[in-house]
Amino acid sequence: MARGEFNSRIGTFATVAGSVVGLGNLWRFPYLAGENGGSAFLLVYLCVSLLVSLPVMLSELSIGRSQRCNAMRAFKNIAPGPWFLVGFLGVAAAYVITSFYMVVGGWSLEFLRASVVGEFSGKSSDEIKNYFDLFLAGGTGPTLQALVSLGISLVVVVLGVSKGIERFNKILMPALFVLILILVCNSLFCLPESWKGVAFLLKPDFEKISLQTVLTAMGQSFFSLSLGMGAMLTYGSYISSDRNLPKTALGIVTFDSLVAILSGMVIFPAVFSFGLEPTQGPTLLFNTMPNIFQQMPGGYGFSILFFLLVYFAAVTSQVSLLETVAAFASEELRMKRWKACLAVALTMSVTGSMCALSLSGHGWFEIGGKPLFDIFDSVSSNVMLPLGGFFIVLFAGWIMPSRVLQSQLTNSENESPSINYVVLRFLIRFVSPIFVALLFLTLIGVI
Ligand code: PHE
């Protein structure tokens, strides 16, 4: 079967960026930065993204483009043995991520609804927080919205219209970017305590850096860049052979970090201006934004537009996650595509509902006093994705023939390798895997 290819530089970039940019940048980055000392977190995040994540991304793109097939088959093609299990780990990660991602997608839908009916108008920041707390405690609302959010992506996947969504994405992503820029200007120039927020995010405070910060930043980097589960590998298989992979990867890492930082520049000035708690966790984005829209001229319209675009950013990522699991179920378990999608969505609606209910504060679906939502959120990013990424760089650096890696990274085989290639290969073979291994071993107390 002929495989499609992205047909332009911009097209490649837009499609990959569209799948990478999502709730990870808008919702997860700010809340983790808030919990982990702001600037300290940002600094570690940027270092880890360049030294650890970029090599993983290059490995995924190289493996994918050299084999031009799905993740599990790509591993099998290059090396016999248990390497294809990395593909399984990726499917499991996609499953766990979707279970809590759909819940946050549901929150965006709820805030979209609330914005349309003007629910927040005239409310103080305490009243807005109360509204969200009550919504979460109700249990039914968050569960239903999460199911709607999953249902919409299910329809997209079953109808096989992801390509259509991607075309849509080329308009919506730039729109989201422009809206964020407007919101950054508003936060920086129109809020009373904006400098406190900027200082919180940009003034490095090295004392706040702990081992846990490093792990959290690494997990976030993997999550935000969709790494460690074979998603980028699959995208790599569609990139045409004359594209420059290191440039593409560096562009994506830069753009993804930029969106995350801009999102922080919208939120933290507001957090300090409205007297909110930067360390409140996953509720940060949702408790902060309505305050901004109240203060802003045209806030009613901006609010609707914002939550709509957040939802779109979420749905495109959710579709790629759901597809990963559904494709596995239909190909490996030999189910019809629509049956596989339905079966996967049914099981996800169970775990997703459990995640939504675990935040109700009633003690439902908590393990050791921690909500299932938080456990899924941290285990997927801090354990499953880095573990997947670790095996992927090992595979690209040590198992895949080095001439294949070289030809993918330099688009040529025989020239004497350029200094860029030597550096990238060193990052792939040594820096990235050793960093992940040392961090894990230290955290579990072996070192
Ligand atoms: N990168 C996406 C985001 O930032 C989430 C995601 C993770 C999507 C892993 C696919 C795979 O929201």
Short mmCIF file of C-alpha atoms and ligand atoms in Angstrom, two decimals:
data_model
loop_
_atom_site.label_atom_id
_atom_site.label_comp_id
_atom_site.label_asym_id
_atom_site.label_seq_id
_atom_site.Cartn_x
_atom_site.Cartn_y
_atom_site.Cartn_z
CA MET A 1 0.00 0.00 0.00
CA ALA A 2 1.36 3.40 -0.90
CA ARG A 3 2.10 5.49 2.14
CA GLY A 4 1.33 9.15 2.11
CA GLU A 5 4.01 11.72 2.77
CA PHE A 6 3.83 15.24 4.09
CA ASN A 7 4.41 17.32 1.01
CA SER A 8 6.04 20.49 2.22
CA ARG A 9 8.31 21.78 4.92
CA ILE A 10 5.51 23.87 6.41
CA GLY A 11 3.09 20.94 6.09
CA THR A 12 5.44 18.62 7.99
CA PHE A 13 5.98 21.20 10.68
CA ALA A 14 2.31 22.13 11.02
CA THR A 15 1.14 18.53 11.31
CA VAL A 16 3.72 17.47 13.84
CA ALA A 17 3.36 20.71 15.82
CA GLY A 18 -0.43 20.29 15.79
CA SER A 19 -0.18 16.91 17.43
CA VAL A 20 2.48 17.97 19.89
CA VAL A 21 0.81 21.18 21.10
CA GLY A 22 -2.06 20.37 23.40
CA LEU A 23 -3.12 20.35 27.01
CA GLY A 24 0.49 19.52 27.83
CA ASN A 25 1.52 23.08 26.99
CA LEU A 26 -1.57 25.00 28.06
CA TRP A 27 -2.67 23.13 31.15
CA ARG A 28 0.07 20.81 32.40
CA PHE A 29 3.17 22.98 31.99
CA PRO A 30 1.83 25.97 33.98
CA TYR A 31 0.48 23.83 36.80
CA LEU A 32 3.74 21.91 37.20
CA ALA A 33 5.80 25.10 36.97
CA GLY A 34 3.56 26.56 39.68
CA GLU A 35 4.11 23.57 41.94
CA ASN A 36 7.85 23.30 41.32
CA GLY A 37 9.23 26.79 41.81
CA GLY A 38 8.43 28.45 38.46
CA SER A 39 11.73 29.59 36.98
CA ALA A 40 13.69 26.66 38.46
CA PHE A 41 11.33 24.28 36.73
CA LEU A 42 11.52 26.18 33.44
CA LEU A 43 15.32 26.11 33.47
CA VAL A 44 15.51 22.37 34.10
CA TYR A 45 12.75 21.81 31.57
CA LEU A 46 14.67 23.58 28.79
CA CYS A 47 17.94 21.77 29.55
CA VAL A 48 16.27 18.37 29.69
CA SER A 49 14.36 19.07 26.47
CA LEU A 50 17.60 19.74 24.58
CA LEU A 51 19.82 17.06 26.10
CA VAL A 52 17.36 14.22 26.70
CA SER A 53 14.16 14.74 24.70
CA LEU A 54 15.66 16.03 21.46
CA PRO A 55 17.76 12.84 21.06
CA VAL A 56 14.65 10.74 21.75
CA MET A 57 12.72 12.70 19.14
CA LEU A 58 15.53 12.26 16.59
CA SER A 59 15.63 8.54 17.36
CA GLU A 60 11.88 8.17 16.86
CA LEU A 61 11.88 10.15 13.62
CA SER A 62 14.91 8.23 12.30
CA ILE A 63 13.52 4.79 13.11
CA GLY A 64 10.14 5.74 11.65
CA ARG A 65 11.47 7.30 8.44
CA SER A 66 13.91 4.48 7.77
CA GLN A 67 11.22 1.79 8.08
CA ARG A 68 8.10 3.62 6.91
CA CYS A 69 5.70 1.53 8.97
CA ASN A 70 4.04 1.46 12.40
CA ALA A 71 6.06 1.38 15.61
CA MET A 72 5.83 -2.29 16.50
CA ARG A 73 6.66 -3.45 12.98
CA ALA A 74 9.55 -0.98 12.73
CA PHE A 75 11.24 -2.55 15.75
CA LYS A 76 10.62 -6.07 14.42
CA ASN A 77 12.05 -5.12 10.99
CA ILE A 78 15.30 -3.81 12.38
CA ALA A 79 15.98 -6.35 15.10
CA PRO A 80 14.43 -9.63 16.14
CA GLY A 81 13.91 -10.17 19.84
CA PRO A 82 11.87 -8.42 22.46
CA TRP A 83 12.32 -4.86 21.15
CA PHE A 84 8.80 -4.76 19.78
CA LEU A 85 7.65 -4.78 23.43
CA VAL A 86 8.57 -1.09 23.48
CA GLY A 87 5.56 -0.74 21.19
CA PHE A 88 3.36 -2.41 23.83
CA LEU A 89 4.63 -0.06 26.49
CA GLY A 90 3.66 2.82 24.19
CA VAL A 91 0.13 1.48 23.74
CA ALA A 92 -0.25 1.10 27.50
CA ALA A 93 0.99 4.67 28.01
CA ALA A 94 -1.46 5.96 25.41
CA TYR A 95 -4.28 4.18 27.23
CA VAL A 96 -3.36 5.62 30.62
CA ILE A 97 -2.87 9.13 29.22
CA THR A 98 -6.23 9.15 27.42
CA SER A 99 -7.99 8.17 30.64
CA PHE A 100 -7.08 11.43 32.35
CA TYR A 101 -6.64 13.57 29.22
CA MET A 102 -10.33 13.12 28.37
CA VAL A 103 -11.23 14.43 31.82
CA VAL A 104 -9.32 17.67 31.24
CA GLY A 105 -10.83 17.85 27.75
CA GLY A 106 -14.18 17.62 29.54
CA TRP A 107 -13.26 20.54 31.80
CA SER A 108 -12.58 22.67 28.72
CA LEU A 109 -16.02 21.73 27.40
CA GLU A 110 -17.61 22.70 30.71
CA PHE A 111 -15.79 26.03 30.73
CA LEU A 112 -16.81 26.57 27.13
CA ARG A 113 -20.45 26.00 28.11
CA ALA A 114 -20.10 28.23 31.15
CA SER A 115 -18.52 30.98 29.02
CA VAL A 116 -21.35 30.86 26.48
CA VAL A 117 -24.07 31.22 29.14
CA GLY A 118 -22.06 33.91 30.94
CA GLU A 119 -21.73 31.82 34.11
CA PHE A 120 -18.63 33.69 35.31
CA SER A 121 -19.79 37.24 34.68
CA GLY A 122 -19.47 39.39 37.78
CA LYS A 123 -17.95 36.55 39.83
CA SER A 124 -14.97 37.13 42.12
CA SER A 125 -11.94 34.82 41.98
CA ASP A 126 -13.22 33.00 45.07
CA GLU A 127 -16.60 32.47 43.48
CA ILE A 128 -14.99 31.13 40.32
CA LYS A 129 -12.91 28.72 42.39
CA ASN A 130 -16.06 27.65 44.24
CA TYR A 131 -17.85 27.04 40.98
CA PHE A 132 -15.10 24.71 39.77
CA ASP A 133 -14.81 22.96 43.16
CA LEU A 134 -18.54 22.29 43.20
CA PHE A 135 -18.43 21.06 39.63
CA LEU A 136 -15.65 18.60 40.50
CA ALA A 137 -17.34 17.48 43.72
CA GLY A 138 -20.59 16.79 41.86
CA GLY A 139 -18.95 13.88 40.06
CA THR A 140 -21.66 13.54 37.42
CA GLY A 141 -20.82 16.74 35.52
CA PRO A 142 -17.10 16.01 35.09
CA THR A 143 -17.84 12.39 34.18
CA LEU A 144 -20.41 13.31 31.54
CA GLN A 145 -18.21 16.01 30.03
CA ALA A 146 -15.27 13.60 29.94
CA LEU A 147 -17.44 11.07 28.11
CA VAL A 148 -18.58 13.70 25.61
CA SER A 149 -14.96 14.67 25.08
CA LEU A 150 -14.01 11.02 24.44
CA GLY A 151 -17.11 10.51 22.28
CA ILE A 152 -16.15 13.36 19.95
CA SER A 153 -12.68 11.92 19.38
CA LEU A 154 -14.21 8.47 18.92
CA VAL A 155 -16.42 9.77 16.12
CA VAL A 156 -13.39 11.36 14.45
CA VAL A 157 -11.40 8.12 14.69
CA VAL A 158 -14.22 5.81 13.57
CA LEU A 159 -15.09 7.98 10.59
CA GLY A 160 -11.38 8.10 9.78
CA VAL A 161 -11.50 11.85 9.32
CA SER A 162 -8.31 12.64 11.23
CA LYS A 163 -6.83 13.96 8.00
CA GLY A 164 -9.73 16.40 7.78
CA ILE A 165 -9.16 17.43 11.37
CA GLU A 166 -5.52 18.04 10.58
CA ARG A 167 -6.46 20.37 7.76
CA PHE A 168 -8.74 22.18 10.18
CA ASN A 169 -5.84 22.26 12.57
CA LYS A 170 -3.73 24.32 10.21
CA ILE A 171 -6.15 27.19 10.74
CA LEU A 172 -6.96 26.59 14.39
CA MET A 173 -3.40 26.19 15.64
CA PRO A 174 -2.24 29.58 14.32
CA ALA A 175 -5.48 31.05 15.67
CA LEU A 176 -4.69 29.63 19.09
CA PHE A 177 -1.16 31.00 18.86
CA VAL A 178 -2.39 34.50 17.98
CA LEU A 179 -4.97 34.38 20.78
CA ILE A 180 -2.25 33.39 23.26
CA LEU A 181 -0.12 36.32 22.09
CA ILE A 182 -3.04 38.71 22.69
CA LEU A 183 -3.57 37.19 26.13
CA VAL A 184 0.15 37.52 26.94
CA CYS A 185 0.00 41.25 26.09
CA ASN A 186 -3.09 41.63 28.24
CA SER A 187 -1.48 39.82 31.18
CA LEU A 188 1.80 41.73 30.91
CA PHE A 189 0.45 45.22 30.35
CA CYS A 190 -3.01 45.31 31.91
CA LEU A 191 -2.70 43.42 35.18
CA PRO A 192 -1.50 45.16 38.36
CA GLU A 193 1.01 42.57 39.63
CA SER A 194 2.21 41.26 36.29
CA TRP A 195 5.91 41.69 37.13
CA LYS A 196 5.56 39.27 40.05
CA GLY A 197 4.30 36.61 37.69
CA VAL A 198 7.07 37.28 35.18
CA ALA A 199 9.71 37.13 37.91
CA PHE A 200 8.21 33.89 39.21
CA LEU A 201 8.60 32.31 35.77
CA LEU A 202 11.86 33.86 34.59
CA LYS A 203 14.07 34.64 37.60
CA PRO A 204 16.04 31.46 38.26
CA ASP A 205 16.06 30.23 41.83
CA PHE A 206 18.52 27.34 41.93
CA GLU A 207 17.66 26.35 45.49
CA LYS A 208 14.27 25.09 44.34
CA ILE A 209 15.83 22.45 42.09
CA SER A 210 15.56 18.97 43.56
CA LEU A 211 15.79 15.51 42.08
CA GLN A 212 12.01 15.41 42.00
CA THR A 213 11.96 18.68 40.00
CA VAL A 214 14.29 17.11 37.45
CA LEU A 215 12.10 14.01 37.13
CA THR A 216 8.92 16.08 36.83
CA ALA A 217 10.50 18.35 34.21
CA MET A 218 11.70 15.37 32.22
CA GLY A 219 8.27 13.72 32.37
CA GLN A 220 6.63 16.94 31.26
CA SER A 221 9.06 17.31 28.38
CA PHE A 222 8.27 13.79 27.16
CA PHE A 223 4.54 14.33 27.60
CA SER A 224 4.48 17.68 25.87
CA LEU A 225 6.55 16.44 22.93
CA SER A 226 4.49 13.20 22.66
CA LEU A 227 7.69 11.16 23.08
CA GLY A 228 8.39 7.69 24.38
CA MET A 229 5.30 5.95 23.00
CA GLY A 230 5.95 5.69 19.29
CA ALA A 231 3.70 8.59 18.21
CA MET A 232 6.64 10.55 16.78
CA LEU A 233 7.98 7.35 15.25
CA THR A 234 4.76 7.04 13.27
CA TYR A 235 4.94 10.67 12.18
CA GLY A 236 8.55 10.10 11.13
CA SER A 237 7.40 7.40 8.76
CA TYR A 238 5.49 10.04 6.78
CA ILE A 239 8.30 12.57 6.47
CA SER A 240 9.84 12.68 3.00
CA SER A 241 13.45 11.60 2.64
CA ASP A 242 14.87 14.97 1.69
CA ARG A 243 13.69 16.75 4.87
CA ASN A 244 16.36 17.61 7.41
CA LEU A 245 15.39 15.73 10.58
CA PRO A 246 17.61 17.58 13.11
CA LYS A 247 16.25 20.93 11.90
CA THR A 248 12.66 19.68 12.01
CA ALA A 249 13.10 18.25 15.51
CA LEU A 250 14.81 21.36 16.85
CA GLY A 251 12.06 23.53 15.36
CA ILE A 252 9.39 21.45 17.06
CA VAL A 253 11.11 21.43 20.45
CA THR A 254 11.54 25.21 20.23
CA PHE A 255 7.96 25.86 19.18
CA ASP A 256 6.53 23.53 21.81
CA SER A 257 8.57 25.17 24.58
CA LEU A 258 7.59 28.61 23.30
CA VAL A 259 3.88 27.80 23.55
CA ALA A 260 4.37 26.45 27.08
CA ILE A 261 6.30 29.53 28.20
CA LEU A 262 3.73 31.88 26.63
CA SER A 263 0.99 29.98 28.41
CA GLY A 264 2.90 30.59 31.66
CA MET A 265 3.19 34.29 30.76
CA VAL A 266 -0.60 34.46 30.45
CA ILE A 267 -1.29 32.62 33.68
CA PHE A 268 1.28 33.69 36.29
CA PRO A 269 0.79 37.47 36.04
CA ALA A 270 -2.92 36.73 36.60
CA VAL A 271 -2.25 34.32 39.45
CA PHE A 272 -0.36 37.02 41.36
CA SER A 273 -2.73 39.83 40.39
CA PHE A 274 -5.87 38.00 41.50
CA GLY A 275 -4.35 36.51 44.64
CA LEU A 276 -4.58 32.89 43.46
CA GLU A 277 -2.45 29.98 44.62
CA PRO A 278 0.36 29.12 42.11
CA THR A 279 0.78 25.71 43.74
CA GLN A 280 -2.85 24.59 43.45
CA GLY A 281 -2.10 21.87 40.87
CA PRO A 282 -4.24 20.65 37.96
CA THR A 283 -6.99 23.24 38.53
CA LEU A 284 -4.64 26.20 37.88
CA LEU A 285 -5.51 27.03 34.26
CA PHE A 286 -9.24 26.75 34.84
CA ASN A 287 -9.35 28.78 38.05
CA THR A 288 -7.20 31.52 36.53
CA MET A 289 -8.54 32.16 33.04
CA PRO A 290 -12.10 33.30 33.87
CA ASN A 291 -10.62 36.08 36.04
CA ILE A 292 -8.61 37.33 33.09
CA PHE A 293 -11.66 37.38 30.81
CA GLN A 294 -13.67 39.35 33.38
CA GLN A 295 -11.06 42.08 33.41
CA MET A 296 -10.43 42.16 29.66
CA PRO A 297 -12.38 44.24 27.15
CA GLY A 298 -14.27 41.80 24.91
CA GLY A 299 -13.68 39.13 27.53
CA TYR A 300 -16.98 37.33 26.78
CA GLY A 301 -15.94 36.58 23.19
CA PHE A 302 -12.31 35.87 24.05
CA SER A 303 -13.39 33.43 26.72
CA ILE A 304 -15.52 31.40 24.32
CA LEU A 305 -12.80 31.45 21.69
CA PHE A 306 -10.13 30.43 24.20
CA PHE A 307 -11.92 27.38 25.62
CA LEU A 308 -13.01 26.35 22.15
CA LEU A 309 -9.42 26.42 20.90
CA VAL A 310 -8.16 24.67 24.05
CA TYR A 311 -10.68 21.95 23.37
CA PHE A 312 -9.55 21.64 19.76
CA ALA A 313 -5.93 21.44 20.85
CA ALA A 314 -6.99 18.68 23.25
CA VAL A 315 -9.06 16.77 20.73
CA THR A 316 -6.29 16.53 18.15
CA SER A 317 -3.97 14.99 20.74
CA GLN A 318 -6.75 12.78 22.05
CA VAL A 319 -7.45 11.48 18.56
CA SER A 320 -3.81 10.47 18.09
CA LEU A 321 -3.79 8.73 21.47
CA LEU A 322 -7.03 6.88 20.76
CA GLU A 323 -5.80 5.88 17.29
CA THR A 324 -2.66 4.38 18.76
CA VAL A 325 -4.67 2.07 21.00
CA ALA A 326 -7.37 1.34 18.42
CA ALA A 327 -4.83 0.56 15.67
CA PHE A 328 -3.12 -1.86 18.02
CA ALA A 329 -6.41 -3.56 18.92
CA SER A 330 -7.52 -3.89 15.32
CA GLU A 331 -4.17 -5.05 13.89
CA GLU A 332 -2.84 -7.25 16.67
CA LEU A 333 -6.11 -8.61 18.06
CA ARG A 334 -7.56 -8.87 14.54
CA MET A 335 -10.74 -6.93 15.30
CA LYS A 336 -12.67 -4.88 12.74
CA ARG A 337 -11.63 -1.24 12.94
CA TRP A 338 -14.95 0.12 14.17
CA LYS A 339 -15.28 -2.71 16.69
CA ALA A 340 -11.75 -2.09 17.94
CA CYS A 341 -12.48 1.64 18.31
CA LEU A 342 -15.68 0.94 20.18
CA ALA A 343 -14.10 -1.64 22.50
CA VAL A 344 -11.19 0.65 23.28
CA ALA A 345 -13.50 3.62 23.87
CA LEU A 346 -15.74 1.53 26.15
CA THR A 347 -12.89 0.46 28.39
CA MET A 348 -11.52 3.99 28.36
CA SER A 349 -14.87 5.39 29.40
CA VAL A 350 -14.66 3.19 32.50
CA THR A 351 -11.14 4.25 33.49
CA GLY A 352 -11.81 7.84 32.40
CA SER A 353 -14.92 8.03 34.57
CA MET A 354 -12.95 6.63 37.48
CA CYS A 355 -10.36 9.39 36.97
CA ALA A 356 -13.09 12.06 36.86
CA LEU A 357 -14.77 10.71 40.01
CA SER A 358 -11.47 10.39 41.86
CA LEU A 359 -11.29 14.21 42.03
CA SER A 360 -14.68 14.60 43.68
CA GLY A 361 -13.18 14.71 47.16
CA HIS A 362 -15.37 11.82 48.34
CA GLY A 363 -12.48 9.40 48.51
CA TRP A 364 -13.68 7.42 45.48
CA PHE A 365 -10.99 5.71 43.41
CA GLU A 366 -8.13 6.88 45.52
CA ILE A 367 -5.04 4.78 46.06
CA GLY A 368 -3.10 5.54 49.22
CA GLY A 369 -5.06 8.79 49.55
CA LYS A 370 -4.10 9.90 46.04
CA PRO A 371 -6.76 10.33 43.36
CA LEU A 372 -6.47 7.94 40.41
CA PHE A 373 -6.35 11.02 38.16
CA ASP A 374 -3.09 12.19 39.79
CA ILE A 375 -1.63 8.70 39.73
CA PHE A 376 -2.35 8.22 36.01
CA ASP A 377 -1.07 11.73 35.31
CA SER A 378 2.27 11.23 37.05
CA VAL A 379 2.89 7.54 36.31
CA SER A 380 2.40 7.96 32.56
CA SER A 381 4.69 10.98 32.24
CA ASN A 382 7.25 10.25 34.92
CA VAL A 383 7.62 6.50 34.43
CA MET A 384 6.08 5.08 31.26
CA LEU A 385 7.16 7.71 28.70
CA PRO A 386 10.75 8.11 29.97
CA LEU A 387 11.10 4.31 30.10
CA GLY A 388 9.83 4.05 26.53
CA GLY A 389 12.14 6.90 25.51
CA PHE A 390 15.09 5.19 27.17
CA PHE A 391 14.60 2.01 25.14
CA ILE A 392 14.02 4.00 21.97
CA VAL A 393 17.34 5.91 22.20
CA LEU A 394 19.15 2.70 23.14
CA PHE A 395 17.65 1.07 20.10
CA ALA A 396 18.52 3.92 17.73
CA GLY A 397 22.01 4.38 19.17
CA TRP A 398 23.15 0.81 19.70
CA ILE A 399 20.93 -1.65 17.83
CA MET A 400 19.97 0.08 14.60
CA PRO A 401 22.92 -0.06 12.14
CA SER A 402 24.83 3.19 12.51
CA ARG A 403 24.83 3.87 8.78
CA VAL A 404 21.01 3.94 8.94
CA LEU A 405 21.12 6.47 11.77
CA GLN A 406 23.68 8.52 9.90
CA SER A 407 21.73 8.51 6.67
CA GLN A 408 18.59 9.60 8.51
CA LEU A 409 20.26 12.39 10.44
CA THR A 410 22.45 13.72 7.62
CA ASN A 411 20.57 12.56 4.52
CA SER A 412 23.83 11.09 3.22
CA GLU A 413 25.82 7.92 3.92
CA ASN A 414 29.32 8.25 2.58
CA GLU A 415 30.51 11.73 3.46
CA SER A 416 32.75 11.90 6.47
CA PRO A 417 30.30 12.70 9.27
CA SER A 418 29.77 16.36 10.11
CA ILE A 419 30.38 17.71 13.59
CA ASN A 420 26.60 18.11 14.07
CA TYR A 421 26.10 14.42 13.45
CA VAL A 422 28.90 13.46 15.84
CA VAL A 423 27.32 15.58 18.59
CA LEU A 424 23.82 14.25 17.97
CA ARG A 425 25.04 10.66 17.90
CA PHE A 426 26.84 11.22 21.19
CA LEU A 427 23.64 12.62 22.73
CA ILE A 428 21.66 9.61 21.44
CA ARG A 429 24.14 6.95 22.49
CA PHE A 430 25.32 8.31 25.80
CA VAL A 431 23.84 11.49 27.23
CA SER A 432 20.14 10.76 26.89
CA PRO A 433 20.05 7.10 28.05
CA ILE A 434 22.57 7.61 30.85
CA PHE A 435 20.67 10.61 32.13
CA VAL A 436 17.34 8.72 32.27
CA ALA A 437 18.96 5.64 33.81
CA LEU A 438 20.81 7.60 36.51
CA LEU A 439 17.72 9.58 37.39
CA PHE A 440 15.59 6.46 37.76
CA LEU A 441 18.22 4.57 39.73
CA THR A 442 18.69 7.49 42.09
CA LEU A 443 14.98 7.90 42.64
CA ILE A 444 14.37 4.27 43.46
CA GLY A 445 17.31 4.41 45.83
CA VAL A 446 19.72 2.10 44.03
CA ILE A 447 22.38 4.84 43.78
N1 PHE B 1 1.76 16.17 23.55
C1 PHE B 1 0.36 16.19 23.83
C2 PHE B 1 0.06 17.47 24.61
O1 PHE B 1 0.93 18.26 24.83
C3 PHE B 1 -0.10 15.00 24.62
C4 PHE B 1 0.30 13.71 24.01
C5 PHE B 1 1.17 12.86 24.66
C6 PHE B 1 -0.21 13.34 22.76
C7 PHE B 1 1.57 11.67 24.09
C8 PHE B 1 0.18 12.16 22.16
C9 PHE B 1 1.08 11.33 22.84
O2 PHE B 1 -1.03 17.70 25.00
#
